[in-house]
Coordinates of C-alpha atoms and ligand atoms in Angstrom, one line a residue:
M1 CA 0.0 0.0 0.0
G2 CA 1.4 3.4 -1.0
D3 CA 1.7 6.4 1.3
L4 CA -1.8 7.5 2.3
I5 CA -2.1 11.2 2.6
T6 CA -5.2 12.4 4.5
I7 CA -6.7 15.8 3.9
G8 CA -5.8 16.8 7.5
R9 CA -2.1 16.0 6.9
H10 CA -2.1 17.7 3.5
I11 CA -3.6 20.9 5.0
L12 CA -1.1 20.9 7.8
D13 CA 1.8 20.5 5.3
T14 CA 0.4 23.3 3.2
E15 CA 0.3 25.7 6.2
R16 CA 4.0 25.0 6.7
N17 CA 4.6 26.9 3.5
F18 CA 3.2 30.1 5.1
P19 CA 5.8 31.4 7.5
E20 CA 3.3 33.7 9.1
A21 CA 0.7 31.0 9.6
T22 CA -1.0 30.8 13.0
G23 CA -2.8 27.6 12.7
Q24 CA -6.1 29.4 12.2
F25 CA -6.0 28.8 8.5
T26 CA -5.4 25.1 8.9
G27 CA -8.2 24.9 11.4
L28 CA -10.6 26.7 9.1
L29 CA -9.9 24.4 6.2
Q30 CA -10.3 21.4 8.4
H31 CA -13.6 22.7 9.6
I32 CA -14.8 23.0 5.9
A33 CA -13.6 19.4 5.3
L34 CA -15.6 18.3 8.3
A35 CA -18.7 20.2 7.1
A36 CA -18.3 18.5 3.8
K37 CA -18.4 15.1 5.4
I38 CA -21.6 15.9 7.3
V39 CA -23.2 17.3 4.2
A40 CA -22.1 14.3 2.1
G41 CA -23.8 12.1 4.7
E42 CA -27.0 14.1 4.4
V43 CA -26.9 14.0 0.6
R44 CA -26.4 10.2 0.7
R45 CA -29.3 9.7 3.0
A46 CA -31.5 12.2 1.2
G47 CA -33.8 9.7 -0.5
L48 CA -34.1 7.6 2.7
V49 CA -35.0 10.1 5.3
D50 CA -37.3 12.1 3.1
V51 CA -35.3 15.3 3.4
I52 CA -35.5 16.0 -0.3
G53 CA -38.1 18.2 -1.9
S54 CA -38.9 21.8 -1.6
A55 CA -39.0 23.5 1.7
G56 CA -41.6 25.8 0.3
R57 CA -39.8 29.1 0.4
S58 CA -37.5 31.1 -1.9
N59 CA -33.9 32.1 -1.4
V60 CA -32.6 35.6 -2.0
Q61 CA -32.3 34.9 -5.7
G62 CA -36.0 34.2 -5.8
E63 CA -35.4 30.5 -6.6
E64 CA -37.0 27.6 -4.8
V65 CA -35.0 26.4 -1.9
Q66 CA -34.6 22.6 -1.4
K67 CA -34.5 21.3 2.2
L68 CA -31.0 20.0 1.6
D69 CA -29.8 23.5 0.7
I70 CA -30.9 24.7 4.1
L71 CA -29.3 21.8 5.9
A72 CA -26.1 22.3 4.0
H73 CA -26.2 26.1 4.8
E74 CA -26.9 25.5 8.4
T75 CA -24.2 22.9 8.8
L76 CA -21.5 25.1 7.3
A77 CA -22.6 28.3 9.0
K78 CA -22.7 26.6 12.4
L79 CA -19.3 25.0 12.0
M80 CA -17.8 28.2 10.7
V81 CA -19.2 30.3 13.6
E82 CA -18.1 27.8 16.2
S83 CA -14.6 27.4 14.7
G84 CA -13.4 30.6 16.2
Y85 CA -11.4 31.3 13.0
L86 CA -13.9 33.4 11.2
A87 CA -15.0 37.0 11.3
V88 CA -17.9 37.0 8.8
M89 CA -19.3 34.9 6.0
A90 CA -21.6 35.1 3.0
S91 CA -23.8 32.3 1.8
E92 CA -25.9 32.0 -1.3
E93 CA -28.9 31.1 0.9
V94 CA -28.9 34.2 3.0
E95 CA -29.4 37.8 1.9
D96 CA -27.0 39.5 4.2
A97 CA -23.5 38.7 5.4
I98 CA -23.4 36.7 8.6
I99 CA -21.2 38.3 11.2
V100 CA -19.9 36.0 13.9
P101 CA -21.8 37.1 17.0
N102 CA -20.0 38.8 19.8
D103 CA -20.3 35.9 22.2
Y104 CA -18.1 33.7 19.9
R105 CA -14.4 34.1 19.4
R106 CA -13.8 35.9 16.1
G107 CA -10.9 35.1 13.8
S108 CA -9.2 36.9 10.9
Y109 CA -10.8 35.0 8.0
V110 CA -13.8 35.4 5.8
V111 CA -15.6 32.6 3.9
N112 CA -18.0 33.0 1.0
F113 CA -19.8 29.8 0.1
D114 CA -22.5 28.2 -1.9
P115 CA -23.6 25.5 0.4
L116 CA -25.3 23.2 -2.1
D117 CA -24.9 24.1 -5.7
G118 CA -27.0 22.5 -8.4
S119 CA -29.9 22.0 -6.1
S120 CA -32.4 21.6 -8.9
N121 CA -30.7 18.2 -9.5
I122 CA -31.2 16.9 -6.0
D123 CA -34.4 15.0 -6.6
A124 CA -32.9 13.2 -9.7
N125 CA -29.9 11.9 -7.8
V126 CA -27.5 13.9 -10.1
S127 CA -24.2 15.2 -8.7
I128 CA -24.3 18.4 -6.7
G129 CA -21.6 20.3 -4.8
T130 CA -20.4 22.8 -2.2
I131 CA -18.2 25.7 -3.3
F132 CA -16.1 27.9 -0.9
S133 CA -13.7 30.9 -1.0
I134 CA -11.5 32.0 1.9
L135 CA -10.3 35.6 2.2
P136 CA -8.5 37.6 4.8
R137 CA -10.7 40.1 6.6
K138 CA -10.3 43.7 5.4
T139 CA -11.4 45.4 8.6
S140 CA -9.1 45.4 11.5
D141 CA -9.3 42.5 14.0
D142 CA -10.4 45.1 16.7
D143 CA -13.3 46.4 14.7
K144 CA -16.7 44.8 14.0
P145 CA -16.5 42.8 10.7
T146 CA -18.7 44.1 7.9
E147 CA -20.2 42.9 4.6
S148 CA -17.3 44.7 2.9
D149 CA -15.0 42.0 4.2
C150 CA -16.9 39.5 2.0
M151 CA -16.9 41.8 -1.0
Q152 CA -13.3 41.5 -2.1
P153 CA -12.0 40.6 -5.6
G154 CA -11.0 37.0 -6.2
N155 CA -7.3 37.9 -6.5
R156 CA -7.4 38.4 -2.7
Q157 CA -8.4 34.7 -2.0
L158 CA -6.2 32.7 0.2
A159 CA -7.8 29.4 -0.6
A160 CA -10.8 28.1 -2.5
G161 CA -12.3 24.8 -3.6
Y162 CA -15.3 22.7 -3.8
V163 CA -16.8 19.4 -2.7
I164 CA -18.6 17.2 -5.3
Y165 CA -21.2 14.8 -4.1
G166 CA -21.1 12.4 -7.0
S167 CA -20.4 8.7 -7.5
S168 CA -17.9 9.3 -4.8
T169 CA -17.4 12.4 -2.7
M170 CA -14.4 14.5 -3.6
F171 CA -12.8 17.6 -2.0
V172 CA -10.8 19.7 -4.3
Y173 CA -8.9 22.8 -3.1
T174 CA -6.1 25.2 -3.7
T175 CA -4.2 27.5 -1.4
G176 CA -2.2 29.0 -4.4
A177 CA 0.2 26.0 -4.6
G178 CA -1.5 23.9 -7.1
V179 CA -4.8 22.1 -7.0
H180 CA -5.3 18.9 -5.1
G181 CA -8.2 16.5 -5.0
F182 CA -9.2 14.0 -2.2
T183 CA -11.6 11.2 -2.4
Y184 CA -13.7 10.3 0.6
D185 CA -13.2 6.8 1.9
P186 CA -16.3 6.0 3.9
S187 CA -14.7 2.9 5.5
I188 CA -12.2 5.1 7.4
G189 CA -14.2 8.3 7.4
T190 CA -11.6 10.6 5.8
F191 CA -10.6 12.2 2.5
L192 CA -7.5 10.7 1.0
L193 CA -5.3 12.4 -1.6
S194 CA -6.3 10.8 -4.9
H195 CA -5.6 13.6 -7.4
P196 CA -2.4 15.5 -6.5
N197 CA -1.4 18.5 -8.6
I198 CA -4.4 18.5 -11.0
R199 CA -3.6 20.2 -14.3
I200 CA -6.3 21.1 -16.8
P201 CA -5.4 20.3 -20.4
E202 CA -4.4 23.4 -22.4
Y203 CA -7.1 22.7 -24.9
G204 CA -10.2 20.5 -24.7
R205 CA -13.0 19.2 -26.9
I206 CA -15.9 19.5 -24.5
Y207 CA -18.1 22.6 -24.3
S208 CA -20.8 23.1 -21.6
V209 CA -23.5 25.7 -22.0
N210 CA -27.2 25.8 -21.6
T211 CA -28.1 26.0 -25.3
G212 CA -31.8 26.5 -24.4
N213 CA -30.8 30.2 -23.8
Q214 CA -29.1 30.8 -27.1
R215 CA -31.7 33.2 -28.5
F216 CA -30.6 35.6 -25.7
W217 CA -26.9 35.3 -26.2
T218 CA -24.8 38.1 -27.5
E219 CA -23.5 37.8 -31.0
G220 CA -19.9 37.0 -29.9
V221 CA -21.1 34.1 -27.7
R222 CA -23.4 32.8 -30.4
R223 CA -20.7 32.9 -33.1
Y224 CA -18.2 31.3 -30.7
I225 CA -20.6 28.4 -29.9
D226 CA -21.5 28.0 -33.6
S227 CA -17.8 27.8 -34.4
L228 CA -17.5 24.7 -32.1
H229 CA -20.0 22.9 -34.4
D230 CA -17.9 23.4 -37.5
E231 CA -15.7 20.8 -39.0
D232 CA -12.2 22.2 -38.6
A233 CA -9.2 19.8 -38.3
E234 CA -6.9 22.5 -37.0
R235 CA -9.3 23.4 -34.0
N236 CA -10.3 19.7 -33.6
T237 CA -13.9 20.7 -33.9
P238 CA -16.8 19.8 -33.7
F239 CA -16.6 19.5 -30.0
S240 CA -18.7 17.3 -27.7
S241 CA -21.5 19.0 -25.8
R242 CA -21.8 18.0 -22.1
Y243 CA -24.1 19.9 -19.7
I244 CA -25.2 18.6 -16.4
G245 CA -26.7 21.8 -14.9
S246 CA -24.6 21.4 -11.8
L247 CA -21.8 23.9 -12.0
V248 CA -19.4 21.9 -9.7
A249 CA -20.0 18.7 -11.7
D250 CA -19.6 20.4 -15.1
F251 CA -16.5 22.3 -13.9
H252 CA -14.9 19.2 -12.3
R253 CA -15.3 17.1 -15.5
N254 CA -13.9 19.8 -17.7
L255 CA -11.0 20.3 -15.2
L256 CA -10.0 16.7 -15.6
Y257 CA -10.8 16.2 -19.3
G258 CA -10.2 19.7 -20.7
G259 CA -12.8 22.0 -22.3
I260 CA -14.9 25.1 -21.6
F261 CA -17.9 26.0 -19.5
L262 CA -19.9 29.1 -20.2
Y263 CA -22.8 30.8 -18.5
P264 CA -23.3 33.8 -20.8
A265 CA -24.9 37.1 -19.8
D266 CA -27.8 38.9 -21.4
N267 CA -28.2 40.1 -24.9
K268 CA -27.7 43.8 -24.7
K269 CA -30.7 44.3 -26.9
D270 CA -33.0 42.7 -24.4
P271 CA -31.3 43.0 -21.1
K272 CA -34.4 42.4 -18.9
K273 CA -35.0 39.0 -20.4
Y274 CA -31.9 37.2 -19.7
K275 CA -29.3 37.8 -17.0
P276 CA -26.2 35.9 -16.1
K277 CA -27.1 33.4 -13.4
L278 CA -23.9 32.6 -11.6
R279 CA -22.6 34.6 -8.7
L280 CA -19.2 36.2 -8.5
L281 CA -18.3 35.8 -4.9
Y282 CA -19.1 32.2 -4.1
E283 CA -19.3 30.5 -7.5
A284 CA -17.1 32.3 -10.1
N285 CA -14.2 33.4 -7.9
P286 CA -13.5 30.2 -6.1
L287 CA -13.6 28.1 -9.3
A288 CA -11.5 30.8 -11.1
F289 CA -8.8 30.4 -8.4
V290 CA -8.9 26.6 -8.8
V291 CA -8.8 26.7 -12.6
E292 CA -5.9 29.2 -12.7
Q293 CA -4.0 27.1 -10.3
A294 CA -4.5 24.2 -12.6
G295 CA -3.2 26.1 -15.6
G296 CA -6.6 27.2 -17.0
K297 CA -8.4 30.5 -17.2
A298 CA -11.6 32.2 -16.1
S299 CA -13.0 35.3 -17.7
N300 CA -16.2 37.3 -18.0
G301 CA -15.3 37.7 -21.7
I302 CA -13.3 40.8 -21.4
Q303 CA -11.7 40.6 -18.0
R304 CA -10.1 38.1 -15.7
I305 CA -12.9 36.9 -13.2
M306 CA -10.6 37.4 -10.2
D307 CA -10.0 41.0 -11.1
V308 CA -13.7 42.0 -11.1
E309 CA -14.4 44.4 -8.3
P310 CA -17.5 43.2 -6.4
T311 CA -20.2 45.8 -6.0
E312 CA -22.9 43.6 -4.5
L313 CA -22.9 40.6 -2.2
H314 CA -24.9 38.4 -4.6
Q315 CA -23.5 39.9 -7.8
R316 CA -23.9 37.8 -10.9
V317 CA -21.3 37.6 -13.6
Q318 CA -20.9 36.1 -17.1
L319 CA -18.6 33.1 -16.6
I320 CA -16.3 31.6 -19.2
I321 CA -14.0 29.0 -17.5
G322 CA -11.8 26.1 -18.5
S323 CA -8.8 25.3 -20.6
R324 CA -6.6 28.2 -21.4
I325 CA -6.7 28.1 -25.2
N326 CA -10.5 27.6 -25.3
V327 CA -11.2 30.5 -23.0
E328 CA -8.9 32.7 -25.0
E329 CA -10.7 31.8 -28.2
A330 CA -14.1 32.6 -26.6
E331 CA -12.7 36.0 -25.4
R332 CA -11.5 36.8 -29.0
F333 CA -15.1 36.3 -30.3
I334 CA -16.6 38.4 -27.6
K335 CA -14.1 41.2 -28.0
K336 CA -14.6 41.1 -31.8
Y337 CA -18.4 41.0 -32.0
D338 CA -19.7 42.3 -28.7
L339 CA -17.3 45.2 -27.9
S340 CA -17.2 46.7 -31.4
G341 CA -19.3 49.8 -32.0
Ligands
LIG1 P1 -28.1 27.0 -7.7 O1 -26.9 27.6 -7.0 O2 -29.3 27.7 -7.4 O3 -28.1 25.5 -7.6 O4 -27.9 27.4 -9.3 C1 -26.7 27.3 -9.9 C2 -26.7 26.2 -11.0 C3 -25.4 25.8 -11.4 O5 -25.0 24.7 -10.7 C4 -25.5 25.5 -12.8 O6 -24.3 25.7 -13.5 C5 -26.6 26.4 -13.3 O7 -27.4 26.7 -12.1 C6 -27.5 25.8 -14.3 O8 -28.4 26.8 -14.7 P2 -29.5 26.5 -15.9 O9 -30.4 25.5 -15.4 O10 -30.1 27.9 -16.1 O11 -28.6 26.1 -17.1
LIG2 MG1 -25.1 27.9 -6.8

């Protein structure tokens, strides 16, 4: 049997690379991994204990909330507050930032998370995930943390990652020193390093986009996707279309196999009809950090995702993410057709 590396040991070894590390960062990541185990357990039991189905209320985005979303949010929020490492957090499921109450120890970190992404897939037993982003707080440790601590550009992230609840549960994270994936071993109750140093292929032949929205796309996006259907030996097109409708699952597959995922924004001619869906702080930024650390790219078409200045907690953004060459090609179409005139 080879050298088994548990997630706990890996996180500890990572912290040794930060001379100023205080142990808080390690503790925080370990708490996220613990939350992931608890949520994975709930997801696995979902069909058995009748926790699936709508809880009958909407989240701040006006979408139907599933009970498992709430469970995942509550599990993460509780562990984060109790960890003592956190000052404030933002969750997709809650309108305002959650400031760690006075009667708990407050730490120097901020977490933005999507507790259970892809929730429309829960009832169909399709892969779903948790996405997280860790930032240093902006306000001083002596002051009360504020929402502005959560609203920092992605280039300030210290760590980010996701958990995918699929045929197995995987925890994938980066602290800026490559991307590492761990598979959960239920027999020993821990995540084991299974995918060290993940690199995304420079160019891939998979594209993932909801083509049902194509009438609302901008010309640049439409022409780019059309070009993927052409027969072109040099570009190795036509591509294969793969779209699960769970960002984490679509992203994870493309990370391993190479390709591009797009969630385009609205057509400027009809802006009310179609808005980008994905959120900057807890979906786009963390996955952007992961993909860049794996050698890929993430863009809003004209700008690096991680350089977008947040203006709202639940800000939405056009997301184009995946293999470097694919994303650069898409950007060229957008710059040529959508930015001219
Ligand atoms: P959610 O956070 O409410 O689950 O929504 C986000 C999900 C992503 O996982 C996925 O990429 C996208 O919504 C799919 O949206 P659509 O069904 O519009 O293609
Ligand atoms: Mg989501």
